[in-house]
mmCIF file of C-alpha atoms in Angstrom:
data_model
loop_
_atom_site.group_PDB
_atom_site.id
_atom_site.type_symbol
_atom_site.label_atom_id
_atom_site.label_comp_id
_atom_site.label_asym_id
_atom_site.label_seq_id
_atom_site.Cartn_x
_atom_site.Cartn_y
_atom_site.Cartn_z
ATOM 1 C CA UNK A 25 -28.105 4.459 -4.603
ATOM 2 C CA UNK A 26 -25.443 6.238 -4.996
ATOM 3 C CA UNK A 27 -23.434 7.547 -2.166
ATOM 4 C CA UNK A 28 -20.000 10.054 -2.179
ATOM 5 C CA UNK A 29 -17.365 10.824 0.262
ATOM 6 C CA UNK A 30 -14.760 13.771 0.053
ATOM 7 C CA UNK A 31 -12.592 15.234 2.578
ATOM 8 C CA UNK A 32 -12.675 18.449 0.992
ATOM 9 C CA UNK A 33 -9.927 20.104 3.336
ATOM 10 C CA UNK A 34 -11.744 23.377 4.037
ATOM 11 C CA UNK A 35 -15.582 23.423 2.359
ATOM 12 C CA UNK A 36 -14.782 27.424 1.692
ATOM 13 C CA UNK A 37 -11.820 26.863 -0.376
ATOM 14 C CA UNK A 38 -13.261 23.520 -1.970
ATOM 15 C CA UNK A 39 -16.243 26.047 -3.399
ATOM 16 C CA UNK A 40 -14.147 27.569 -5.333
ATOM 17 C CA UNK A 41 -12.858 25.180 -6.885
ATOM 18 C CA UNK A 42 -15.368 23.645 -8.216
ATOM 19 C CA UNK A 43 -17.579 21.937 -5.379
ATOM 20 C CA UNK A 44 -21.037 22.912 -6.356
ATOM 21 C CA UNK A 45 -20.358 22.080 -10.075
ATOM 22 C CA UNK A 46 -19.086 18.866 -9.123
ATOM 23 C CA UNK A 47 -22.181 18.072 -6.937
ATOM 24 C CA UNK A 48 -24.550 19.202 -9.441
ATOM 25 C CA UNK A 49 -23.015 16.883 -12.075
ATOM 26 C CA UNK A 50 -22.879 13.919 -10.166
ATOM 27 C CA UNK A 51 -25.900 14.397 -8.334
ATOM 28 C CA UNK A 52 -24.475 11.550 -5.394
ATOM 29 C CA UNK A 53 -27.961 10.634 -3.061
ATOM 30 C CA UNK A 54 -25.682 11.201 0.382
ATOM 31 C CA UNK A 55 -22.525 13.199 -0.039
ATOM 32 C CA UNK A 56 -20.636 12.891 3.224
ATOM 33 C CA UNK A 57 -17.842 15.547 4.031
ATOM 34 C CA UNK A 58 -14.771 15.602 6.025
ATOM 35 C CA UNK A 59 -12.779 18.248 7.122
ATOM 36 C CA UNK A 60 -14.829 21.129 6.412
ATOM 37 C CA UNK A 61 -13.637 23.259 8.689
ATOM 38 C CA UNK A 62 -16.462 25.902 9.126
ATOM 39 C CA UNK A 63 -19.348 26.365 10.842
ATOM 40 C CA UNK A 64 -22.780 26.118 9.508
ATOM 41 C CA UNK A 65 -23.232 30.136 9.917
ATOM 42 C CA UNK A 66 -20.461 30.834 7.493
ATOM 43 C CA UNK A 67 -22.263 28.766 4.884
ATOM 44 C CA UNK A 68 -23.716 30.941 2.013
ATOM 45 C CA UNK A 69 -24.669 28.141 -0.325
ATOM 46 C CA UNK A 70 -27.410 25.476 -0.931
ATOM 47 C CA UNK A 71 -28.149 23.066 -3.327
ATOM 48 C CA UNK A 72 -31.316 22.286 -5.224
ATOM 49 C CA UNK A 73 -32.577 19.177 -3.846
ATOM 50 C CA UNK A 74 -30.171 18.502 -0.784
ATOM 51 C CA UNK A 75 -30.457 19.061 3.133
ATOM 52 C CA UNK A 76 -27.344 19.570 4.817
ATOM 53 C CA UNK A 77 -26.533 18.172 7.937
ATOM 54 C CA UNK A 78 -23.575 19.551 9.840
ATOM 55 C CA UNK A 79 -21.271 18.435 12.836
ATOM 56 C CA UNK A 80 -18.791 21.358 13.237
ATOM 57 C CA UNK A 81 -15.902 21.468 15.704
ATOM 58 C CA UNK A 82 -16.078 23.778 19.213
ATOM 59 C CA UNK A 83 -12.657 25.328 17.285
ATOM 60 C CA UNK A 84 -13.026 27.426 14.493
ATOM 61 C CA UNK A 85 -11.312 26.285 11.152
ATOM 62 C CA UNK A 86 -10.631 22.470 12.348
ATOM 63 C CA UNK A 87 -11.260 19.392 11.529
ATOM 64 C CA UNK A 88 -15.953 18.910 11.292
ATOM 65 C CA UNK A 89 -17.717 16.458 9.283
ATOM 66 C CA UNK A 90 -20.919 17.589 7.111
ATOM 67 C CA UNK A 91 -23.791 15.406 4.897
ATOM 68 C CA UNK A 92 -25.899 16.569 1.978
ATOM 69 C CA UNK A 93 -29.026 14.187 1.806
ATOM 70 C CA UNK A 94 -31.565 14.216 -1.123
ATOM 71 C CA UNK A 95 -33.025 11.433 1.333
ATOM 72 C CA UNK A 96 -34.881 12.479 4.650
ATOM 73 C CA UNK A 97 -33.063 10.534 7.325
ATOM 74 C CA UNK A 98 -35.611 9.261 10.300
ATOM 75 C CA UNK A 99 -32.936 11.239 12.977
ATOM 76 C CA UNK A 100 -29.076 12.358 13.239
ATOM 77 C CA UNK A 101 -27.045 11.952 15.935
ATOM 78 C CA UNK A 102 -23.894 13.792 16.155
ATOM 79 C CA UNK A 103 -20.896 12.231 17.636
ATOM 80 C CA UNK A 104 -19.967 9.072 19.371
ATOM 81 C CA UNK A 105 -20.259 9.462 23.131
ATOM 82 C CA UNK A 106 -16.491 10.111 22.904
ATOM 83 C CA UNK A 107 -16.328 13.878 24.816
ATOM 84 C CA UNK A 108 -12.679 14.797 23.688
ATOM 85 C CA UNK A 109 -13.327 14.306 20.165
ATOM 86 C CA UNK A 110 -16.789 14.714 19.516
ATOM 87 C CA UNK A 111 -15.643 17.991 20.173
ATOM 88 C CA UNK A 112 -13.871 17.548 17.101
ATOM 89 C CA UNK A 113 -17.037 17.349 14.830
ATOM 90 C CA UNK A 114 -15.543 13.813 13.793
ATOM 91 C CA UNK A 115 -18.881 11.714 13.240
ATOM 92 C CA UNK A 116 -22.691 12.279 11.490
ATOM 93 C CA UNK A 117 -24.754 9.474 11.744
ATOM 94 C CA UNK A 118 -27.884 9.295 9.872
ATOM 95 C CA UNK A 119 -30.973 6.562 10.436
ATOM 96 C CA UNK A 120 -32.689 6.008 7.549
ATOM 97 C CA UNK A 121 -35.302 3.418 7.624
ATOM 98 C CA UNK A 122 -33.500 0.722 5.877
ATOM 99 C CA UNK A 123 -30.151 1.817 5.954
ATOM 100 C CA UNK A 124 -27.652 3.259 8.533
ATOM 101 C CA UNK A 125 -25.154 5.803 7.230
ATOM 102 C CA UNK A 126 -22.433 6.906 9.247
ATOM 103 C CA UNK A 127 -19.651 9.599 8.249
ATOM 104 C CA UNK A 128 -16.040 10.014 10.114
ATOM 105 C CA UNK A 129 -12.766 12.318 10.103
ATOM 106 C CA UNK A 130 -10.780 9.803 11.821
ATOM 107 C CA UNK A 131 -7.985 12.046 14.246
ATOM 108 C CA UNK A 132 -4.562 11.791 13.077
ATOM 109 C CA UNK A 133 -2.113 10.189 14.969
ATOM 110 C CA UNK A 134 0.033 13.557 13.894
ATOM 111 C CA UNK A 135 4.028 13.352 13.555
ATOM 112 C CA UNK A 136 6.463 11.031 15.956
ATOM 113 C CA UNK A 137 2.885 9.393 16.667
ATOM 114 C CA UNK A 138 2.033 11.885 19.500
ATOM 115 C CA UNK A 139 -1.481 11.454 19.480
ATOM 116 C CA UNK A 140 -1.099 7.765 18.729
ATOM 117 C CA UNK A 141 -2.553 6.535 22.102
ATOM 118 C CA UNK A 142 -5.769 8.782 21.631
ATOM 119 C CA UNK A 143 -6.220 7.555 18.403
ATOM 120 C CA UNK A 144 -6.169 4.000 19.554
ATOM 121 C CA UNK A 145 -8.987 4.918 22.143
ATOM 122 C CA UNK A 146 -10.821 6.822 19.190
ATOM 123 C CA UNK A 147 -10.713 3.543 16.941
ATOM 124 C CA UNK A 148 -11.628 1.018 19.939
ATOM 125 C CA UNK A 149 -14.206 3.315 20.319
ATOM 126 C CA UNK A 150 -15.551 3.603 16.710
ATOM 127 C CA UNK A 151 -15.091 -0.031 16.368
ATOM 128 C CA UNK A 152 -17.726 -0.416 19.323
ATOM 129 C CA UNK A 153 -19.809 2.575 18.019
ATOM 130 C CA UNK A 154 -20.681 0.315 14.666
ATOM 131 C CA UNK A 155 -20.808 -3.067 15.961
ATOM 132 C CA UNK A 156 -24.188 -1.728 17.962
ATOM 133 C CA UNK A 157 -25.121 -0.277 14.935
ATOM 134 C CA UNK A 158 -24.731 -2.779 13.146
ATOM 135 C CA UNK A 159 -27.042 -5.580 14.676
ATOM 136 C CA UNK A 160 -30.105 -3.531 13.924
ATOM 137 C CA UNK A 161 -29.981 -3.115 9.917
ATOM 138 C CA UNK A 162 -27.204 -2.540 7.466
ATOM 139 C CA UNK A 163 -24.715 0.360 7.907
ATOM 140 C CA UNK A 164 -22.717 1.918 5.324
ATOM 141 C CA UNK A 165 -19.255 3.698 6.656
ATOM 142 C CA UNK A 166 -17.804 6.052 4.963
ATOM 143 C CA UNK A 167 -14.673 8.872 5.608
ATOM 144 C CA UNK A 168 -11.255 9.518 5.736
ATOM 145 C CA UNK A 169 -10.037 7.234 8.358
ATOM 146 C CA UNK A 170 -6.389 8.100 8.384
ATOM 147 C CA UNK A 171 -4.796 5.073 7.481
ATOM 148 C CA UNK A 172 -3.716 3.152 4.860
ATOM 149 C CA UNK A 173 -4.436 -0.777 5.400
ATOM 150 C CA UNK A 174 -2.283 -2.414 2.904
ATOM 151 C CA UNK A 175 0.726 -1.808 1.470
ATOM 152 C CA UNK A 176 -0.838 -1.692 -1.866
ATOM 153 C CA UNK A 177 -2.643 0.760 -0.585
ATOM 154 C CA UNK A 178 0.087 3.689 -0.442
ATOM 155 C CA UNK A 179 2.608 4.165 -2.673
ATOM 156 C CA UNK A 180 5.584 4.227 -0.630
ATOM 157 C CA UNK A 181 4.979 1.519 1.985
ATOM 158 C CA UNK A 182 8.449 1.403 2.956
ATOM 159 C CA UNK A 183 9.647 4.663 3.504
ATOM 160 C CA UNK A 184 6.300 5.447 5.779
ATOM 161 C CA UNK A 185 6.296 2.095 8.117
ATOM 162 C CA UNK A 186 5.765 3.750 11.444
ATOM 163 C CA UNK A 187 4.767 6.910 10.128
ATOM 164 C CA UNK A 188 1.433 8.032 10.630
ATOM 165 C CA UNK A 189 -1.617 6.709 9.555
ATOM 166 C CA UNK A 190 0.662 3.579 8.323
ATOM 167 C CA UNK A 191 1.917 2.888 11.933
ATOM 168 C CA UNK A 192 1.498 -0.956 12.947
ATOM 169 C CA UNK A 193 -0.662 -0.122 15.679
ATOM 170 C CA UNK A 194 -3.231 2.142 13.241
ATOM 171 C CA UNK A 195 -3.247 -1.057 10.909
ATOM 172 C CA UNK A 196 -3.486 -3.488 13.275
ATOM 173 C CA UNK A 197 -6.981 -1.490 14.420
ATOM 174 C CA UNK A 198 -8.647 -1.332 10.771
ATOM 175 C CA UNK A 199 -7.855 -5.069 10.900
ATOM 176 C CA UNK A 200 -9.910 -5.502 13.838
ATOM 177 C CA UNK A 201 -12.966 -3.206 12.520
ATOM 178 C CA UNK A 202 -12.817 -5.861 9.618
ATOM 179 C CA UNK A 203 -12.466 -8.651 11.919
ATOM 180 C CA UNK A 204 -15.901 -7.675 13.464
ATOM 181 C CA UNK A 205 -17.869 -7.850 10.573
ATOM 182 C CA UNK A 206 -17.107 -5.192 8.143
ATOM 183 C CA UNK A 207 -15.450 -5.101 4.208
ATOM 184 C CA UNK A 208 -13.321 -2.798 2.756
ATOM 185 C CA UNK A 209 -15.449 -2.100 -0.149
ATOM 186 C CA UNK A 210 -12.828 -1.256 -2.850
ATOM 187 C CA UNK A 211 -10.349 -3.829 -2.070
ATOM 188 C CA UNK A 212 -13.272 -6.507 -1.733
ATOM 189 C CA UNK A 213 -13.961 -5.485 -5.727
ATOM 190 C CA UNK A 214 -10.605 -4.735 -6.832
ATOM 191 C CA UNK A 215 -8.202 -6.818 -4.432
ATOM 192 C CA UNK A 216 -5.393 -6.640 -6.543
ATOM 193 C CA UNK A 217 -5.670 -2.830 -7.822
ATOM 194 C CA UNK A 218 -2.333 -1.228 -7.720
ATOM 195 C CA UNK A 219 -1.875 2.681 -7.730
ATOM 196 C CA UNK A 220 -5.631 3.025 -6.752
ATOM 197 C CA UNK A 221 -5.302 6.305 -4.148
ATOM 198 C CA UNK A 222 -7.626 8.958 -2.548
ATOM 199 C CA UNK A 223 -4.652 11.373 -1.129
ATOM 200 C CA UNK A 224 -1.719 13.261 -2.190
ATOM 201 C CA UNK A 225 0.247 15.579 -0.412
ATOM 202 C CA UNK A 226 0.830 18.934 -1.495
ATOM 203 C CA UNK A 227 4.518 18.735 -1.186
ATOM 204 C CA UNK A 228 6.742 17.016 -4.180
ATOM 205 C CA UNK A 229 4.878 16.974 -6.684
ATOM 206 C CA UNK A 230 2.714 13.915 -5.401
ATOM 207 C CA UNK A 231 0.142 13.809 -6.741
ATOM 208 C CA UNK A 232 1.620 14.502 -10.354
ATOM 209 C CA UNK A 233 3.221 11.211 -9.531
ATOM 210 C CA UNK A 234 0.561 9.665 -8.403
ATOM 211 C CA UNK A 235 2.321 8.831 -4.868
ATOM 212 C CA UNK A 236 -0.466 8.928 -2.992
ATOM 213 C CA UNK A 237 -2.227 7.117 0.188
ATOM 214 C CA UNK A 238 -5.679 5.384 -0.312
ATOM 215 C CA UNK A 239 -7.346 6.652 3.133
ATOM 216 C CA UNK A 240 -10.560 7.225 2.511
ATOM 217 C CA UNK A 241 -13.067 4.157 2.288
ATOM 218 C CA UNK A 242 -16.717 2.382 2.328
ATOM 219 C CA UNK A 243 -17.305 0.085 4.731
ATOM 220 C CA UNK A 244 -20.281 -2.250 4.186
ATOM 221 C CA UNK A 245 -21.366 -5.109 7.115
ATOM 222 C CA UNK A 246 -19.824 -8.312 5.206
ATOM 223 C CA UNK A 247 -23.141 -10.027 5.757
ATOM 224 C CA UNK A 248 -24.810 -7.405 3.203
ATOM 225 C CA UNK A 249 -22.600 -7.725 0.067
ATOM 226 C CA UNK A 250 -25.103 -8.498 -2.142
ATOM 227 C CA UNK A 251 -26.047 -5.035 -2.179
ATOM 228 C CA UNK A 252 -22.752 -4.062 -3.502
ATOM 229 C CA UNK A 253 -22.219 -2.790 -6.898
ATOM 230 C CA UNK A 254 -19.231 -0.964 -7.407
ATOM 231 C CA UNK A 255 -17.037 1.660 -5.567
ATOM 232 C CA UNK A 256 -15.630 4.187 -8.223
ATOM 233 C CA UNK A 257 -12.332 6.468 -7.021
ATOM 234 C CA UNK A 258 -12.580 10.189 -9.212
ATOM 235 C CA UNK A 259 -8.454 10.334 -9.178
ATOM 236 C CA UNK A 260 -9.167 13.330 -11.667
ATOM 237 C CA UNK A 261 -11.304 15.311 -9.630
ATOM 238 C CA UNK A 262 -9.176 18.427 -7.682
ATOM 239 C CA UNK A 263 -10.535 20.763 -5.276
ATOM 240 C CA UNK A 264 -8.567 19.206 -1.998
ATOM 241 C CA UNK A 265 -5.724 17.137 -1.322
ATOM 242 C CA UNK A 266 -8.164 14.177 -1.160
ATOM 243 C CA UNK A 267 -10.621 13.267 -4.322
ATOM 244 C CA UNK A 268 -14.165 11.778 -3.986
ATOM 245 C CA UNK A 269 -14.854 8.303 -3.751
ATOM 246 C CA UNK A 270 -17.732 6.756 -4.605
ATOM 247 C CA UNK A 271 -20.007 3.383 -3.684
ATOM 248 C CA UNK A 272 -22.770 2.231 -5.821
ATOM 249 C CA UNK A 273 -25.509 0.099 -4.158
ATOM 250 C CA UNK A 274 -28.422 -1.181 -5.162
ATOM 251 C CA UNK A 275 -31.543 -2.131 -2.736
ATOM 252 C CA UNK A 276 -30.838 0.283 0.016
#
């Protein structure tokens, strides 16, 4: 199986720059998007083969979460049974009948770290959200989750400590959502990777540099590794400030 994850920072922009092309090369079983910021009456596009699920924000042009599916899932649910930010269009989950997938747009803790004590609730809540999920069958989680784990995993650890989405307390979270029973996918396979990232920022140049953050991951239940095969970053793919990542599986 092959399953893809892009925050494509605005689907209508994305399209023209080379979204459909990309999907129609790559032809990714699940594509999960983040960010799309539209609604699904302003799409006027479809893809051979795909349905489209959709989980738009109440506000126009924010934040919404989106997955193309060659597979019929069994039922969606939309959200997390968090009010405030399901609002948000932050989570898709889809049952399939071996395999949960579940998509998120993890809120940013924004600049100074002024929504820092929402996005603490948002991640205890998450955390809970997929350790229910996860005693029925396996569950693969994918998205941008706004933070960067490691230092290895941004290019400038030292200059961002405390900034956001490399704050201590942000860290200290994804630590726990491994703690209770889930891998990092890419840093499971490629612990030692350096320079491995999935976002630039417009400004400076960065991503001509390559100083980037790796934010966006698979997350696989650690009892279910076997069905790992490889996660695969596309660092040359453009069309957002984020590229597409990739997981390979096989047996789901």
């Amino acid at each position: 199986m092959k399953w893809m994850s892009w925050n494509v920072n605005g689907l209508r922009a994305c399209l023209n720059k080379g979204f459909l092309e990309f999907v129609r090369d790559e032809q990714p079983d699940v594509l999960a998007l983040q960010e799309i910021k539209m609604q699904p009456n302003q799409a006027d596009f479809s893809i051979d083969g795909y349905q489209i699920y959709w989980n738009s924000a109440e506000k126009n042009g924010y934040s919404g979460t989106a997955v193309l599916t060659k597979r019929t899932p069994e039922r969606v649910r939309t959200g997390i049974g968090f009010p405030e930010l399901d609002a948000e269009g932050r989570c898709i989950t889809l049952f399939f009948p071996n395999v949960t997938f579940v998509t998120v747009y993890t809120p940013n803790a924004q600049d100074g770290l002024k929504r820092l004590q929402t996005r603490m609730q948002w991640d205890d809540a998450f955390r809970a959200y997929l350790t229910e999920l996860a005693k029925d069958k396996p569950v693969i989680v994918c998205g941008d989750l706004n933070v960067a784990h490691q230092e290895i995993d941004l290019k400038n650890p030292s200059t961002n400590h405390l900034n956001a989405g490399f704050s201590d307390e942000e860290r200290g979270k994804f630590t726990e959502l491994l703690n209770a029973g889930f891998i990092d996918t890419f840093r499971y396979l490629y612990p030692d990777r350096k320079d491995a990232y999935s976002w630039w920022s417009y400004r400076f140049r960065s991503r001509e540099r390559n100083a980037g953050w790796r934010i966006d991951y698979f997350l696989m239940r650690s009892c279910d590794i076997g069905y790992l095969k490889d996660h695969i970053l596309y660092s040359n793919v453009y069309g957002s400030d984020h590229c597409p990542i990739c997981l390979l599986t096989e047996g789901l």
